[in-house]
C-alpha cells in the first residue's frame, strides 16, 4: 500500500479545499440524493452515505469537456463519506487525483490509501468501496476503447494489442506521476481561464492528446512498454507524403496525432521518424508551421478588421507571446511587421 506524501505544493491535507474549475460548477448542494444523481450522470453509480451526526456535507461538482475526455473536480466538504459502487461497464475508467482529505478504498483485491497528490485508477468493470474524510479530487473519465485506438495510432496496425489494464495503485513519488498531475492542473486552469470563452476545438484536441499520451506513457498499464517505444514498428517512407498532404488539407480542422496517423496508415513513431528524416521536425511541429503560414497569408492579404490575436486564435494559437516567438523564428519578423510591410 502506498503511504502518504506530505507538503505537496497546492494540495491540502485538511480544512477547506481549494476551488478548481470554479467557472464550470454544475452543482453545489447539501442534498445527498441530488449529489448522488449528479455523480451518477457524470461518472458512475456511487452509493454515498454521510457518517456522523455533526458532519458538514456540502458537495460541489464541476465538470468540463476536453474534446472527448471529461475532466471533473468533486469536493464533499468537511464530512466523512462511505462509498459503495458495483460493477458498471467494461469500457470505463475513472482516474482520481486527490486534492485534499484522506481515506482508504478496496478495489480489484487491493487496498488503496488516499491523501493529497495520491492517484487511483478505478476500473468500472470492478466494484469499489471506500471511506473518505474531507475529500476532494480531480476525476478524469476515460474509455478503454479510445485509449486502445490511440495506442494503435501510435504503434501501428500490425502490433497485437490485448486488453488494456491499469494498475489501480499509482506511486505518487514517481516523476511521471508528478508530470501528469502538473499537466492536469495546467489543463484545468487553462479551460477555466483564458480558454473558457474561446470554444476552439483545435486547442482542446491538442490538450486531449497530451492527457491521453501521458496517461498511457507515464501511468502503470499493460500498454506502457509498447507506447514508450520498447517495440518499434517500421514504416515505409511513402506514408509521409500521405500524412503531409493530409495536414495541408485539414490544417483548419480539429486535428490530432491520431487523425494524422490514421490518414497516413502508420504508427506515430514511424510517422515521427519519417518526418524527422524528411523535414527535420515532428508531425505536430509541421502542422504548427503550416498554421503559422496560413496566419501569415491572412496578415499579408486583408485581415478584414480582425486583430492578430483573433486570427491566431482561429488557427489554434492562444498564447500570444509564444505565438509571436514562433512566428518570428519561422519568418524573421513579428506579425505586426508583416502587417506594416503589406498593409
mmCIF file of C-alpha atoms in Angstrom:
data_model
loop_
_atom_site.group_PDB
_atom_site.id
_atom_site.type_symbol
_atom_site.label_atom_id
_atom_site.label_comp_id
_atom_site.label_asym_id
_atom_site.label_seq_id
_atom_site.Cartn_x
_atom_site.Cartn_y
_atom_site.Cartn_z
ATOM 1 C CA UNK A 1 0.000 0.000 0.000
ATOM 2 C CA UNK A 2 1.419 3.418 -0.971
ATOM 3 C CA UNK A 3 1.809 5.727 2.022
ATOM 4 C CA UNK A 4 1.125 9.432 2.183
ATOM 5 C CA UNK A 5 3.495 12.142 0.990
ATOM 6 C CA UNK A 6 3.086 15.459 2.827
ATOM 7 C CA UNK A 7 3.530 19.057 1.730
ATOM 8 C CA UNK A 8 2.872 18.669 -1.977
ATOM 9 C CA UNK A 9 2.522 22.221 -3.381
ATOM 10 C CA UNK A 10 -1.050 23.363 -3.930
ATOM 11 C CA UNK A 11 -2.632 20.427 -2.063
ATOM 12 C CA UNK A 12 -4.388 20.453 1.315
ATOM 13 C CA UNK A 13 -4.487 17.671 3.882
ATOM 14 C CA UNK A 14 -7.437 19.044 5.797
ATOM 15 C CA UNK A 15 -9.650 22.101 6.167
ATOM 16 C CA UNK A 16 -11.162 23.898 3.220
ATOM 17 C CA UNK A 17 -10.146 22.535 -0.168
ATOM 18 C CA UNK A 18 -9.067 24.774 -2.995
ATOM 19 C CA UNK A 19 -11.708 25.520 -5.610
ATOM 20 C CA UNK A 20 -10.933 24.151 -9.060
ATOM 21 C CA UNK A 21 -12.895 24.657 -12.294
ATOM 22 C CA UNK A 22 -14.937 27.301 -10.490
ATOM 23 C CA UNK A 23 -16.352 28.634 -13.759
ATOM 24 C CA UNK A 24 -17.672 25.167 -14.602
ATOM 25 C CA UNK A 25 -19.590 24.375 -11.398
ATOM 26 C CA UNK A 26 -22.683 22.325 -12.162
ATOM 27 C CA UNK A 27 -23.786 21.543 -8.599
ATOM 28 C CA UNK A 28 -23.290 22.953 -5.106
ATOM 29 C CA UNK A 29 -25.601 21.238 -2.663
ATOM 30 C CA UNK A 30 -26.016 19.691 0.760
ATOM 31 C CA UNK A 31 -28.730 17.352 -0.544
ATOM 32 C CA UNK A 32 -27.239 13.852 -0.609
ATOM 33 C CA UNK A 33 -29.770 12.473 -3.106
ATOM 34 C CA UNK A 34 -29.155 15.353 -5.517
ATOM 35 C CA UNK A 35 -25.403 14.784 -5.317
ATOM 36 C CA UNK A 36 -25.795 11.036 -5.910
ATOM 37 C CA UNK A 37 -27.831 11.707 -9.056
ATOM 38 C CA UNK A 38 -25.353 14.258 -10.391
ATOM 39 C CA UNK A 39 -22.343 11.964 -9.930
ATOM 40 C CA UNK A 40 -24.232 9.033 -11.452
ATOM 41 C CA UNK A 41 -24.909 11.065 -14.598
ATOM 42 C CA UNK A 42 -21.320 12.311 -14.881
ATOM 43 C CA UNK A 43 -19.142 9.446 -13.723
ATOM 44 C CA UNK A 44 -20.607 6.324 -12.111
ATOM 45 C CA UNK A 45 -23.331 4.984 -9.836
ATOM 46 C CA UNK A 46 -21.986 5.730 -6.353
ATOM 47 C CA UNK A 47 -23.966 4.910 -3.210
ATOM 48 C CA UNK A 48 -22.838 7.773 -0.951
ATOM 49 C CA UNK A 49 -23.619 7.974 2.753
ATOM 50 C CA UNK A 50 -22.583 10.604 5.304
ATOM 51 C CA UNK A 51 -21.216 9.311 8.612
ATOM 52 C CA UNK A 52 -21.580 11.180 11.920
ATOM 53 C CA UNK A 53 -24.306 13.446 13.283
ATOM 54 C CA UNK A 54 -22.266 16.650 13.016
ATOM 55 C CA UNK A 55 -20.962 16.095 9.531
ATOM 56 C CA UNK A 56 -20.805 19.190 7.326
ATOM 57 C CA UNK A 57 -21.888 17.795 3.980
ATOM 58 C CA UNK A 58 -21.755 20.446 1.281
ATOM 59 C CA UNK A 59 -20.769 18.939 -2.035
ATOM 60 C CA UNK A 60 -19.508 20.791 -5.085
ATOM 61 C CA UNK A 61 -19.234 19.191 -8.526
ATOM 62 C CA UNK A 62 -17.581 20.872 -11.526
ATOM 63 C CA UNK A 63 -17.121 19.385 -14.985
ATOM 64 C CA UNK A 64 -15.733 20.423 -18.363
ATOM 65 C CA UNK A 65 -15.208 18.597 -21.655
ATOM 66 C CA UNK A 66 -11.732 18.424 -23.173
ATOM 67 C CA UNK A 67 -12.620 17.122 -26.624
ATOM 68 C CA UNK A 68 -13.999 13.644 -25.757
ATOM 69 C CA UNK A 69 -12.492 13.427 -22.249
ATOM 70 C CA UNK A 70 -14.478 14.565 -19.203
ATOM 71 C CA UNK A 71 -12.467 16.438 -16.569
ATOM 72 C CA UNK A 72 -14.262 16.859 -13.252
ATOM 73 C CA UNK A 73 -13.500 18.132 -9.788
ATOM 74 C CA UNK A 74 -15.557 16.885 -6.842
ATOM 75 C CA UNK A 75 -15.453 18.070 -3.224
ATOM 76 C CA UNK A 76 -17.588 16.849 -0.325
ATOM 77 C CA UNK A 77 -16.929 19.410 2.409
ATOM 78 C CA UNK A 78 -15.835 18.626 5.957
ATOM 79 C CA UNK A 79 -17.570 15.278 6.144
ATOM 80 C CA UNK A 80 -16.850 11.565 6.319
ATOM 81 C CA UNK A 81 -18.363 9.554 3.489
ATOM 82 C CA UNK A 82 -18.751 5.879 2.783
ATOM 83 C CA UNK A 83 -18.845 4.944 -0.897
ATOM 84 C CA UNK A 84 -20.084 1.704 -2.435
ATOM 85 C CA UNK A 85 -20.192 1.113 -6.185
ATOM 86 C CA UNK A 86 -20.810 -2.147 -8.032
ATOM 87 C CA UNK A 87 -19.591 -3.282 -11.452
ATOM 88 C CA UNK A 88 -20.896 -0.951 -14.164
ATOM 89 C CA UNK A 89 -19.366 -1.364 -17.637
ATOM 90 C CA UNK A 90 -16.325 -2.953 -19.243
ATOM 91 C CA UNK A 91 -15.089 0.173 -21.049
ATOM 92 C CA UNK A 92 -14.996 2.932 -18.437
ATOM 93 C CA UNK A 93 -12.090 4.123 -16.286
ATOM 94 C CA UNK A 94 -12.061 6.829 -13.609
ATOM 95 C CA UNK A 95 -8.699 8.371 -12.758
ATOM 96 C CA UNK A 96 -8.634 10.201 -9.418
ATOM 97 C CA UNK A 97 -6.063 12.820 -8.388
ATOM 98 C CA UNK A 98 -6.692 13.623 -4.719
ATOM 99 C CA UNK A 99 -6.502 17.356 -3.945
ATOM 100 C CA UNK A 100 -7.462 17.283 -0.254
ATOM 101 C CA UNK A 101 -8.503 14.943 2.524
ATOM 102 C CA UNK A 102 -7.780 11.313 3.292
ATOM 103 C CA UNK A 103 -9.348 7.894 3.020
ATOM 104 C CA UNK A 104 -8.976 4.244 2.136
ATOM 105 C CA UNK A 105 -10.540 2.079 -0.594
ATOM 106 C CA UNK A 106 -10.740 -1.570 -1.616
ATOM 107 C CA UNK A 107 -10.636 -2.210 -5.357
ATOM 108 C CA UNK A 108 -9.506 -5.143 -7.524
ATOM 109 C CA UNK A 109 -8.220 -7.012 -4.485
ATOM 110 C CA UNK A 110 -6.026 -4.122 -3.328
ATOM 111 C CA UNK A 111 -6.229 -1.606 -0.506
ATOM 112 C CA UNK A 112 -5.526 1.972 -1.508
ATOM 113 C CA UNK A 113 -4.840 4.881 0.811
ATOM 114 C CA UNK A 114 -5.980 8.383 -0.189
ATOM 115 C CA UNK A 115 -4.002 11.531 0.595
ATOM 116 C CA UNK A 116 -3.165 14.730 -1.320
ATOM 117 C CA UNK A 117 -1.443 14.007 -4.652
ATOM 118 C CA UNK A 118 -2.298 10.296 -4.456
ATOM 119 C CA UNK A 119 -3.557 8.665 -7.625
ATOM 120 C CA UNK A 120 -6.125 5.912 -8.036
ATOM 121 C CA UNK A 121 -7.356 4.317 -11.279
ATOM 122 C CA UNK A 122 -10.810 2.818 -10.885
ATOM 123 C CA UNK A 123 -11.902 0.212 -13.440
ATOM 124 C CA UNK A 124 -15.683 0.435 -13.770
ATOM 125 C CA UNK A 125 -15.782 -3.285 -14.534
ATOM 126 C CA UNK A 126 -14.943 -3.963 -10.851
ATOM 127 C CA UNK A 127 -16.679 -2.866 -7.619
ATOM 128 C CA UNK A 128 -15.163 -0.409 -5.156
ATOM 129 C CA UNK A 129 -15.793 0.503 -1.530
ATOM 130 C CA UNK A 130 -14.206 3.442 0.260
ATOM 131 C CA UNK A 131 -14.258 5.690 3.299
ATOM 132 C CA UNK A 132 -13.312 9.335 2.702
ATOM 133 C CA UNK A 133 -12.704 12.272 5.054
ATOM 134 C CA UNK A 134 -12.831 15.914 3.847
ATOM 135 C CA UNK A 135 -12.308 14.500 0.374
ATOM 136 C CA UNK A 136 -11.833 16.335 -2.920
ATOM 137 C CA UNK A 137 -10.268 15.199 -6.186
ATOM 138 C CA UNK A 138 -9.905 15.692 -9.900
ATOM 139 C CA UNK A 139 -11.622 12.880 -11.806
ATOM 140 C CA UNK A 140 -10.936 12.033 -15.450
ATOM 141 C CA UNK A 141 -13.419 9.739 -17.166
ATOM 142 C CA UNK A 142 -11.622 7.663 -19.805
ATOM 143 C CA UNK A 143 -12.571 4.962 -22.308
ATOM 144 C CA UNK A 144 -10.501 1.796 -22.716
ATOM 145 C CA UNK A 145 -11.576 1.501 -26.360
ATOM 146 C CA UNK A 146 -10.498 5.064 -27.146
ATOM 147 C CA UNK A 147 -7.187 4.592 -25.333
ATOM 148 C CA UNK A 148 -6.642 1.393 -27.303
ATOM 149 C CA UNK A 149 -7.418 3.181 -30.579
ATOM 150 C CA UNK A 150 -4.976 5.929 -29.670
ATOM 151 C CA UNK A 151 -2.304 3.344 -28.859
ATOM 152 C CA UNK A 152 -2.867 1.695 -32.228
ATOM 153 C CA UNK A 153 -2.401 5.056 -33.931
ATOM 154 C CA UNK A 154 0.939 5.340 -32.126
ATOM 155 C CA UNK A 155 2.360 1.855 -32.691
ATOM 156 C CA UNK A 156 0.679 0.855 -35.968
ATOM 157 C CA UNK A 157 -1.938 -1.637 -37.073
ATOM 158 C CA UNK A 158 0.398 -4.634 -37.181
ATOM 159 C CA UNK A 159 1.061 -4.710 -33.421
ATOM 160 C CA UNK A 160 -1.205 -7.061 -31.491
ATOM 161 C CA UNK A 161 -2.877 -5.318 -28.551
ATOM 162 C CA UNK A 162 -4.543 -7.318 -25.802
ATOM 163 C CA UNK A 163 -6.934 -5.904 -23.220
ATOM 164 C CA UNK A 164 -5.898 -2.623 -21.598
ATOM 165 C CA UNK A 165 -5.294 -2.865 -17.852
ATOM 166 C CA UNK A 166 -4.142 -0.158 -15.437
ATOM 167 C CA UNK A 167 -2.642 -0.735 -12.008
ATOM 168 C CA UNK A 168 -5.167 0.765 -9.535
ATOM 169 C CA UNK A 169 -2.331 1.986 -7.286
ATOM 170 C CA UNK A 170 -0.185 4.851 -8.603
ATOM 171 C CA UNK A 171 3.036 5.672 -6.760
ATOM 172 C CA UNK A 172 2.954 9.459 -6.115
ATOM 173 C CA UNK A 173 6.734 9.617 -5.652
ATOM 174 C CA UNK A 174 7.489 8.848 -9.308
ATOM 175 C CA UNK A 175 8.500 11.710 -11.650
ATOM 176 C CA UNK A 176 5.962 10.537 -14.231
ATOM 177 C CA UNK A 177 3.034 10.931 -11.837
ATOM 178 C CA UNK A 178 4.103 14.446 -10.859
ATOM 179 C CA UNK A 179 4.399 15.374 -14.549
ATOM 180 C CA UNK A 180 0.882 14.050 -15.179
ATOM 181 C CA UNK A 181 -0.551 15.916 -12.158
ATOM 182 C CA UNK A 182 1.036 19.154 -13.331
ATOM 183 C CA UNK A 183 -0.492 18.628 -16.782
ATOM 184 C CA UNK A 184 -3.980 18.093 -15.336
ATOM 185 C CA UNK A 185 -3.647 21.264 -13.246
ATOM 186 C CA UNK A 186 -2.471 23.202 -16.307
ATOM 187 C CA UNK A 187 -5.374 21.945 -18.442
ATOM 188 C CA UNK A 188 -7.895 22.713 -15.678
ATOM 189 C CA UNK A 189 -6.554 26.252 -15.216
ATOM 190 C CA UNK A 190 -6.481 26.892 -18.969
ATOM 191 C CA UNK A 191 -10.041 25.641 -19.543
ATOM 192 C CA UNK A 192 -11.263 27.631 -16.550
ATOM 193 C CA UNK A 193 -9.392 30.785 -17.543
ATOM 194 C CA UNK A 194 -8.155 32.047 -20.912
ATOM 195 C CA UNK A 195 -9.752 29.256 -22.972
ATOM 196 C CA UNK A 196 -13.172 29.377 -21.303
ATOM 197 C CA UNK A 197 -14.730 31.649 -23.936
ATOM 198 C CA UNK A 198 -12.620 30.524 -26.886
ATOM 199 C CA UNK A 199 -14.506 27.307 -27.772
ATOM 200 C CA UNK A 200 -11.683 26.276 -30.107
ATOM 201 C CA UNK A 201 -11.713 22.525 -30.933
ATOM 202 C CA UNK A 202 -8.145 22.683 -32.263
ATOM 203 C CA UNK A 203 -6.854 23.659 -28.817
ATOM 204 C CA UNK A 204 -8.990 21.182 -26.861
ATOM 205 C CA UNK A 205 -7.926 18.345 -29.170
ATOM 206 C CA UNK A 206 -4.281 19.185 -28.533
ATOM 207 C CA UNK A 207 -4.903 19.140 -24.776
ATOM 208 C CA UNK A 208 -6.740 15.820 -25.051
ATOM 209 C CA UNK A 209 -3.810 14.339 -26.974
ATOM 210 C CA UNK A 210 -1.384 15.422 -24.244
ATOM 211 C CA UNK A 211 -3.544 13.915 -21.480
ATOM 212 C CA UNK A 212 -4.022 10.620 -23.332
ATOM 213 C CA UNK A 213 -0.359 10.326 -24.321
ATOM 214 C CA UNK A 214 0.824 10.974 -20.767
ATOM 215 C CA UNK A 215 -1.798 8.638 -19.295
ATOM 216 C CA UNK A 216 -0.561 5.756 -21.470
ATOM 217 C CA UNK A 217 3.161 6.528 -21.256
ATOM 218 C CA UNK A 218 3.533 7.642 -17.608
ATOM 219 C CA UNK A 219 0.946 5.635 -15.628
ATOM 220 C CA UNK A 220 1.413 1.881 -15.000
ATOM 221 C CA UNK A 221 -0.608 -0.042 -17.597
ATOM 222 C CA UNK A 222 -0.357 -3.014 -19.945
ATOM 223 C CA UNK A 223 0.414 -0.806 -22.997
ATOM 224 C CA UNK A 224 3.119 1.298 -21.346
ATOM 225 C CA UNK A 225 6.104 -0.595 -22.773
ATOM 226 C CA UNK A 226 4.672 -0.518 -26.303
ATOM 227 C CA UNK A 227 3.803 3.190 -26.180
ATOM 228 C CA UNK A 228 7.230 4.077 -24.793
ATOM 229 C CA UNK A 229 8.973 2.555 -27.786
ATOM 230 C CA UNK A 230 10.182 -0.757 -26.462
ATOM 231 C CA UNK A 231 8.525 -2.321 -29.516
ATOM 232 C CA UNK A 232 9.266 -0.472 -32.752
ATOM 233 C CA UNK A 233 7.093 -0.523 -35.879
ATOM 234 C CA UNK A 234 8.852 0.071 -39.184
ATOM 235 C CA UNK A 235 7.035 2.358 -41.617
ATOM 236 C CA UNK A 236 7.668 2.775 -45.351
ATOM 237 C CA UNK A 237 8.532 6.345 -46.458
ATOM 238 C CA UNK A 238 5.610 6.969 -48.829
ATOM 239 C CA UNK A 239 3.284 7.265 -45.844
ATOM 240 C CA UNK A 240 4.988 10.543 -45.017
ATOM 241 C CA UNK A 241 3.727 12.188 -48.193
ATOM 242 C CA UNK A 242 0.211 10.976 -47.403
ATOM 243 C CA UNK A 243 0.437 12.486 -43.915
ATOM 244 C CA UNK A 244 1.909 15.736 -45.250
ATOM 245 C CA UNK A 245 -0.907 16.138 -47.784
ATOM 246 C CA UNK A 246 -3.497 15.377 -45.107
ATOM 247 C CA UNK A 247 -2.060 18.073 -42.832
ATOM 248 C CA UNK A 248 -2.178 20.678 -45.592
ATOM 249 C CA UNK A 249 -5.766 19.748 -46.495
ATOM 250 C CA UNK A 250 -7.071 19.735 -42.907
ATOM 251 C CA UNK A 251 -4.953 22.332 -41.082
ATOM 252 C CA UNK A 252 -8.082 24.399 -40.371
ATOM 253 C CA UNK A 253 -9.833 21.458 -38.730
ATOM 254 C CA UNK A 254 -9.632 19.795 -35.336
ATOM 255 C CA UNK A 255 -6.539 17.682 -35.893
ATOM 256 C CA UNK A 256 -4.618 15.460 -33.512
ATOM 257 C CA UNK A 257 -1.935 12.820 -33.646
ATOM 258 C CA UNK A 258 -4.467 10.035 -34.052
ATOM 259 C CA UNK A 259 -6.009 11.743 -37.103
ATOM 260 C CA UNK A 260 -2.656 12.161 -38.864
ATOM 261 C CA UNK A 261 -1.571 8.606 -38.075
ATOM 262 C CA UNK A 262 -4.867 7.199 -39.336
ATOM 263 C CA UNK A 263 -4.631 9.184 -42.575
ATOM 264 C CA UNK A 264 -1.047 8.038 -43.091
ATOM 265 C CA UNK A 265 -1.876 4.417 -42.289
ATOM 266 C CA UNK A 266 1.032 4.013 -39.912
ATOM 267 C CA UNK A 267 2.041 4.320 -36.281
ATOM 268 C CA UNK A 268 3.058 7.590 -34.681
ATOM 269 C CA UNK A 269 6.672 6.614 -34.011
ATOM 270 C CA UNK A 270 7.186 5.643 -37.638
ATOM 271 C CA UNK A 271 5.456 8.853 -38.688
ATOM 272 C CA UNK A 272 7.670 10.906 -36.397
ATOM 273 C CA UNK A 273 10.852 9.262 -37.679
ATOM 274 C CA UNK A 274 9.778 9.833 -41.274
ATOM 275 C CA UNK A 275 9.010 13.499 -40.633
ATOM 276 C CA UNK A 276 12.317 13.974 -38.828
ATOM 277 C CA UNK A 277 14.157 12.386 -41.760
ATOM 278 C CA UNK A 278 12.245 14.371 -44.393
ATOM 279 C CA UNK A 279 11.652 17.746 -42.716
ATOM 280 C CA UNK A 280 13.729 17.754 -39.533
ATOM 281 C CA UNK A 281 10.652 18.284 -37.321
ATOM 282 C CA UNK A 282 7.839 16.199 -35.818
ATOM 283 C CA UNK A 283 4.372 15.914 -37.445
ATOM 284 C CA UNK A 284 2.773 18.260 -34.891
ATOM 285 C CA UNK A 285 5.580 20.786 -35.363
ATOM 286 C CA UNK A 286 4.998 20.543 -39.121
ATOM 287 C CA UNK A 287 1.289 21.206 -38.539
ATOM 288 C CA UNK A 288 2.197 24.242 -36.432
ATOM 289 C CA UNK A 289 4.363 25.618 -39.254
ATOM 290 C CA UNK A 290 1.541 25.101 -41.766
ATOM 291 C CA UNK A 291 -0.842 27.015 -39.498
ATOM 292 C CA UNK A 292 1.724 29.783 -38.998
ATOM 293 C CA UNK A 293 1.942 30.126 -42.781
ATOM 294 C CA UNK A 294 -1.862 30.328 -43.017
ATOM 295 C CA UNK A 295 -1.884 33.134 -40.434
ATOM 296 C CA UNK A 296 0.878 34.934 -42.324
ATOM 297 C CA UNK A 297 -1.038 34.645 -45.595
ATOM 298 C CA UNK A 298 -4.071 36.324 -43.994
ATOM 299 C CA UNK A 299 -1.932 39.091 -42.478
ATOM 300 C CA UNK A 300 -0.258 39.702 -45.847
ATOM 301 C CA UNK A 301 -3.634 39.935 -47.577
ATOM 302 C CA UNK A 302 -6.507 41.620 -45.777
ATOM 303 C CA UNK A 303 -7.338 40.797 -42.116
ATOM 304 C CA UNK A 304 -10.872 42.265 -42.595
ATOM 305 C CA UNK A 305 -10.716 44.234 -39.363
ATOM 306 C CA UNK A 306 -9.644 41.308 -37.200
ATOM 307 C CA UNK A 307 -6.798 41.615 -34.720
ATOM 308 C CA UNK A 308 -3.682 39.464 -34.838
ATOM 309 C CA UNK A 309 -4.803 37.629 -31.694
ATOM 310 C CA UNK A 310 -8.203 36.846 -33.246
ATOM 311 C CA UNK A 311 -6.632 35.458 -36.412
ATOM 312 C CA UNK A 312 -4.028 33.490 -34.459
ATOM 313 C CA UNK A 313 -6.727 32.111 -32.155
ATOM 314 C CA UNK A 314 -8.710 30.804 -35.130
ATOM 315 C CA UNK A 315 -5.676 28.683 -36.019
ATOM 316 C CA UNK A 316 -5.117 27.302 -32.524
ATOM 317 C CA UNK A 317 -2.572 29.808 -31.176
ATOM 318 C CA UNK A 318 -3.822 31.039 -27.799
ATOM 319 C CA UNK A 319 -0.606 32.099 -26.059
ATOM 320 C CA UNK A 320 0.280 35.299 -27.910
ATOM 321 C CA UNK A 321 3.805 35.585 -26.527
ATOM 322 C CA UNK A 322 4.681 32.076 -27.663
ATOM 323 C CA UNK A 323 2.899 32.647 -30.986
ATOM 324 C CA UNK A 324 4.962 35.787 -31.632
ATOM 325 C CA UNK A 325 8.178 33.901 -30.842
ATOM 326 C CA UNK A 326 7.265 31.014 -33.159
ATOM 327 C CA UNK A 327 6.215 33.454 -35.890
ATOM 328 C CA UNK A 328 9.466 35.425 -35.625
ATOM 329 C CA UNK A 329 11.542 32.245 -35.604
ATOM 330 C CA UNK A 330 9.808 30.992 -38.749
ATOM 331 C CA UNK A 331 9.614 34.213 -40.783
ATOM 332 C CA UNK A 332 12.237 36.512 -39.260
ATOM 333 C CA UNK A 333 9.711 39.200 -38.372
ATOM 334 C CA UNK A 334 6.861 39.838 -35.951
ATOM 335 C CA UNK A 335 3.197 39.683 -37.065
ATOM 336 C CA UNK A 336 2.926 43.462 -36.672
ATOM 337 C CA UNK A 337 5.852 43.890 -39.060
ATOM 338 C CA UNK A 338 4.133 41.670 -41.627
ATOM 339 C CA UNK A 339 1.023 43.867 -41.494
ATOM 340 C CA UNK A 340 3.088 47.034 -41.739
ATOM 341 C CA UNK A 341 5.008 45.768 -44.774
ATOM 342 C CA UNK A 342 1.956 44.545 -46.658
ATOM 343 C CA UNK A 343 -0.753 46.839 -45.326
#
